[in-house]
């Protein structure tokens, strides 16, 4: 379309982009939209809780908030045989409408900005048929053969029964979802802070 004042072609609208916080599970890269990440920090001391699924490592006090710590490698059975959980790991405090929890990852998460058009819907066969809703938002194909990022849909990561079993989530059990302020775009910078 031409600009009516100058007769020149109108500049193309900027392509929509999405910011992801990317981390490694197993040997693959996974990402979560940055607006779903409240904070990235070194994993605080975790207190084991009884009668919780193995992928819930326990609870931790994160700046005054008691949150459940989830090991996503164990949740998705992605940890290679013989690879132990590292002594030093990182936790992403992520929030969904009904809960907040910590996702434990082994390496420092990094921010990545990509065009939304690079994210394609995840094929049905890679979704967990045991999940009521699909927890994969899509697959991001990075340009120039830089690999792929599996994009998780955080609000659908846990099943309703798993949400209700989260230790320390008394607000959900009482039917009161916690309200937390929106994260800031520079939240990942906290990853380097102790």
Short mmCIF file of C-alpha atoms in Angstrom, two decimals:
data_model
loop_
_atom_site.label_atom_id
_atom_site.label_comp_id
_atom_site.label_asym_id
_atom_site.label_seq_id
_atom_site.Cartn_x
_atom_site.Cartn_y
_atom_site.Cartn_z
CA UNK A 1 0.00 0.00 0.00
CA UNK A 2 1.33 3.43 -0.90
CA UNK A 3 1.52 6.45 1.41
CA UNK A 4 -1.14 8.88 0.04
CA UNK A 5 0.97 11.94 0.95
CA UNK A 6 4.28 10.87 -0.55
CA UNK A 7 3.25 8.21 -3.05
CA UNK A 8 5.94 5.95 -1.63
CA UNK A 9 5.20 2.48 -0.31
CA UNK A 10 4.05 2.66 3.32
CA UNK A 11 6.54 1.16 5.77
CA UNK A 12 5.66 -2.34 6.89
CA UNK A 13 4.21 -2.67 10.37
CA UNK A 14 6.75 -4.03 12.87
CA UNK A 15 6.42 -7.75 13.39
CA UNK A 16 4.96 -8.82 16.73
CA UNK A 17 7.56 -10.37 19.01
CA UNK A 18 7.42 -12.43 22.17
CA UNK A 19 9.95 -12.52 25.00
CA UNK A 20 10.68 -15.93 26.45
CA UNK A 21 12.69 -17.08 29.44
CA UNK A 22 14.55 -20.08 28.07
CA UNK A 23 16.04 -22.91 30.13
CA UNK A 24 17.34 -26.42 29.56
CA UNK A 25 15.47 -29.57 30.56
CA UNK A 26 17.26 -32.79 29.72
CA UNK A 27 19.13 -31.81 26.58
CA UNK A 28 16.49 -29.52 25.06
CA UNK A 29 15.55 -25.85 25.36
CA UNK A 30 12.19 -24.92 26.85
CA UNK A 31 10.67 -21.49 27.23
CA UNK A 32 7.98 -19.64 29.16
CA UNK A 33 6.58 -16.23 28.26
CA UNK A 34 8.35 -13.58 30.30
CA UNK A 35 5.10 -12.13 31.64
CA UNK A 36 4.48 -15.43 33.43
CA UNK A 37 7.85 -15.26 35.24
CA UNK A 38 7.90 -13.27 38.46
CA UNK A 39 11.52 -13.84 39.39
CA UNK A 40 14.60 -15.93 38.62
CA UNK A 41 16.92 -16.79 41.47
CA UNK A 42 19.28 -19.41 42.84
CA UNK A 43 17.15 -22.17 44.34
CA UNK A 44 16.61 -21.41 48.03
CA UNK A 45 16.64 -24.10 50.72
CA UNK A 46 13.88 -26.60 49.97
CA UNK A 47 11.96 -28.36 52.74
CA UNK A 48 10.58 -31.74 51.73
CA UNK A 49 6.88 -32.26 52.35
CA UNK A 50 5.17 -35.63 52.99
CA UNK A 51 2.72 -37.23 50.58
CA UNK A 52 3.59 -35.11 47.59
CA UNK A 53 4.40 -36.35 44.07
CA UNK A 54 8.13 -37.00 43.47
CA UNK A 55 8.40 -34.06 41.05
CA UNK A 56 7.39 -31.66 43.83
CA UNK A 57 10.67 -31.25 45.67
CA UNK A 58 9.11 -29.42 48.63
CA UNK A 59 8.48 -25.85 49.67
CA UNK A 60 10.74 -22.84 49.89
CA UNK A 61 10.56 -19.36 51.36
CA UNK A 62 11.08 -17.00 48.45
CA UNK A 63 11.23 -13.44 49.77
CA UNK A 64 8.49 -14.11 52.29
CA UNK A 65 6.25 -16.19 50.02
CA UNK A 66 6.02 -19.95 50.64
CA UNK A 67 5.90 -21.65 47.26
CA UNK A 68 6.13 -25.23 46.01
CA UNK A 69 9.29 -26.14 44.09
CA UNK A 70 8.71 -28.34 41.03
CA UNK A 71 11.43 -30.33 39.24
CA UNK A 72 10.28 -30.17 35.62
CA UNK A 73 12.89 -32.69 34.45
CA UNK A 74 11.34 -35.22 36.80
CA UNK A 75 7.80 -34.08 35.97
CA UNK A 76 8.37 -34.74 32.26
CA UNK A 77 10.79 -37.65 32.80
CA UNK A 78 13.51 -35.81 30.87
CA UNK A 79 16.53 -36.33 33.13
CA UNK A 80 19.06 -38.61 31.43
CA UNK A 81 19.88 -41.74 33.41
CA UNK A 82 22.71 -41.18 35.85
CA UNK A 83 22.56 -37.38 35.67
CA UNK A 84 22.03 -36.13 39.23
CA UNK A 85 20.25 -32.98 40.29
CA UNK A 86 23.01 -30.33 40.55
CA UNK A 87 23.91 -28.95 43.95
CA UNK A 88 23.47 -25.44 42.54
CA UNK A 89 20.29 -24.91 40.57
CA UNK A 90 18.04 -22.01 39.66
CA UNK A 91 14.37 -21.44 40.28
CA UNK A 92 11.89 -19.53 38.16
CA UNK A 93 9.02 -18.22 40.24
CA UNK A 94 6.16 -18.44 37.79
CA UNK A 95 2.57 -17.47 38.22
CA UNK A 96 -0.66 -18.76 36.82
CA UNK A 97 -4.11 -17.34 37.59
CA UNK A 98 -4.65 -19.82 40.46
CA UNK A 99 -1.20 -20.43 41.87
CA UNK A 100 2.47 -19.47 42.02
CA UNK A 101 5.26 -22.01 42.12
CA UNK A 102 8.97 -22.39 41.54
CA UNK A 103 10.35 -24.31 38.58
CA UNK A 104 13.79 -25.73 39.36
CA UNK A 105 16.22 -25.78 36.43
CA UNK A 106 19.88 -26.72 36.28
CA UNK A 107 21.31 -23.78 34.29
CA UNK A 108 20.90 -20.01 34.36
CA UNK A 109 17.77 -19.20 32.33
CA UNK A 110 18.25 -16.65 29.56
CA UNK A 111 15.90 -14.20 27.88
CA UNK A 112 15.18 -14.68 24.17
CA UNK A 113 13.10 -12.41 21.94
CA UNK A 114 11.63 -13.93 18.79
CA UNK A 115 8.88 -13.07 16.31
CA UNK A 116 5.55 -14.59 17.28
CA UNK A 117 5.35 -16.00 13.76
CA UNK A 118 8.19 -18.43 14.59
CA UNK A 119 6.03 -20.26 17.14
CA UNK A 120 4.03 -23.03 15.53
CA UNK A 121 1.31 -25.05 17.27
CA UNK A 122 2.62 -28.21 18.92
CA UNK A 123 1.63 -31.42 17.14
CA UNK A 124 -1.05 -33.39 18.94
CA UNK A 125 1.18 -36.45 19.27
CA UNK A 126 3.67 -34.64 21.53
CA UNK A 127 1.00 -33.59 24.02
CA UNK A 128 0.46 -35.63 27.16
CA UNK A 129 -2.82 -37.44 26.69
CA UNK A 130 -3.14 -37.62 30.48
CA UNK A 131 -3.48 -33.85 30.71
CA UNK A 132 -6.95 -32.38 30.55
CA UNK A 133 -5.63 -29.34 28.75
CA UNK A 134 -2.62 -28.95 26.54
CA UNK A 135 0.41 -27.49 28.29
CA UNK A 136 2.53 -26.88 25.19
CA UNK A 137 1.90 -23.50 23.59
CA UNK A 138 3.98 -24.38 20.57
CA UNK A 139 7.35 -25.03 19.02
CA UNK A 140 9.58 -22.06 18.17
CA UNK A 141 11.91 -22.66 15.25
CA UNK A 142 14.87 -20.33 15.60
CA UNK A 143 16.27 -18.74 12.42
CA UNK A 144 19.45 -19.92 10.73
CA UNK A 145 19.23 -23.40 12.17
CA UNK A 146 19.83 -22.24 15.76
CA UNK A 147 17.56 -24.96 17.07
CA UNK A 148 14.10 -25.07 18.53
CA UNK A 149 12.48 -23.96 21.77
CA UNK A 150 9.56 -25.88 23.23
CA UNK A 151 7.22 -23.19 24.58
CA UNK A 152 5.24 -24.15 27.69
CA UNK A 153 1.82 -22.77 28.53
CA UNK A 154 2.33 -22.15 32.23
CA UNK A 155 -1.34 -21.87 33.31
CA UNK A 156 -1.92 -25.38 31.95
CA UNK A 157 1.30 -26.95 33.23
CA UNK A 158 -0.34 -28.74 36.15
CA UNK A 159 -3.62 -30.59 36.25
CA UNK A 160 -6.34 -29.28 38.60
CA UNK A 161 -5.71 -32.19 40.99
CA UNK A 162 -1.97 -31.44 41.00
CA UNK A 163 -2.69 -27.78 41.74
CA UNK A 164 -4.81 -28.73 44.72
CA UNK A 165 -1.98 -30.94 46.03
CA UNK A 166 0.64 -28.18 45.93
CA UNK A 167 2.11 -27.86 49.42
CA UNK A 168 1.83 -24.44 50.97
CA UNK A 169 -0.92 -23.39 48.59
CA UNK A 170 -3.54 -22.79 51.22
CA UNK A 171 -5.05 -19.95 49.22
CA UNK A 172 -5.99 -22.32 46.41
CA UNK A 173 -7.28 -24.91 48.85
CA UNK A 174 -9.49 -22.24 50.36
CA UNK A 175 -10.68 -21.13 46.95
CA UNK A 176 -8.75 -17.86 47.17
CA UNK A 177 -6.26 -17.45 44.38
CA UNK A 178 -3.24 -15.36 45.40
CA UNK A 179 -2.88 -12.01 43.69
CA UNK A 180 0.63 -11.03 42.75
CA UNK A 181 1.81 -7.90 41.01
CA UNK A 182 2.89 -8.11 37.38
CA UNK A 183 6.55 -8.97 36.74
CA UNK A 184 8.90 -6.41 35.33
CA UNK A 185 10.65 -6.99 31.99
CA UNK A 186 14.06 -7.01 33.67
CA UNK A 187 13.14 -9.76 36.12
CA UNK A 188 15.63 -12.27 34.58
CA UNK A 189 18.51 -10.05 35.67
CA UNK A 190 17.94 -11.43 39.16
CA UNK A 191 19.31 -14.76 37.92
CA UNK A 192 22.83 -13.59 38.70
CA UNK A 193 22.01 -12.47 42.19
CA UNK A 194 22.43 -14.85 45.12
#
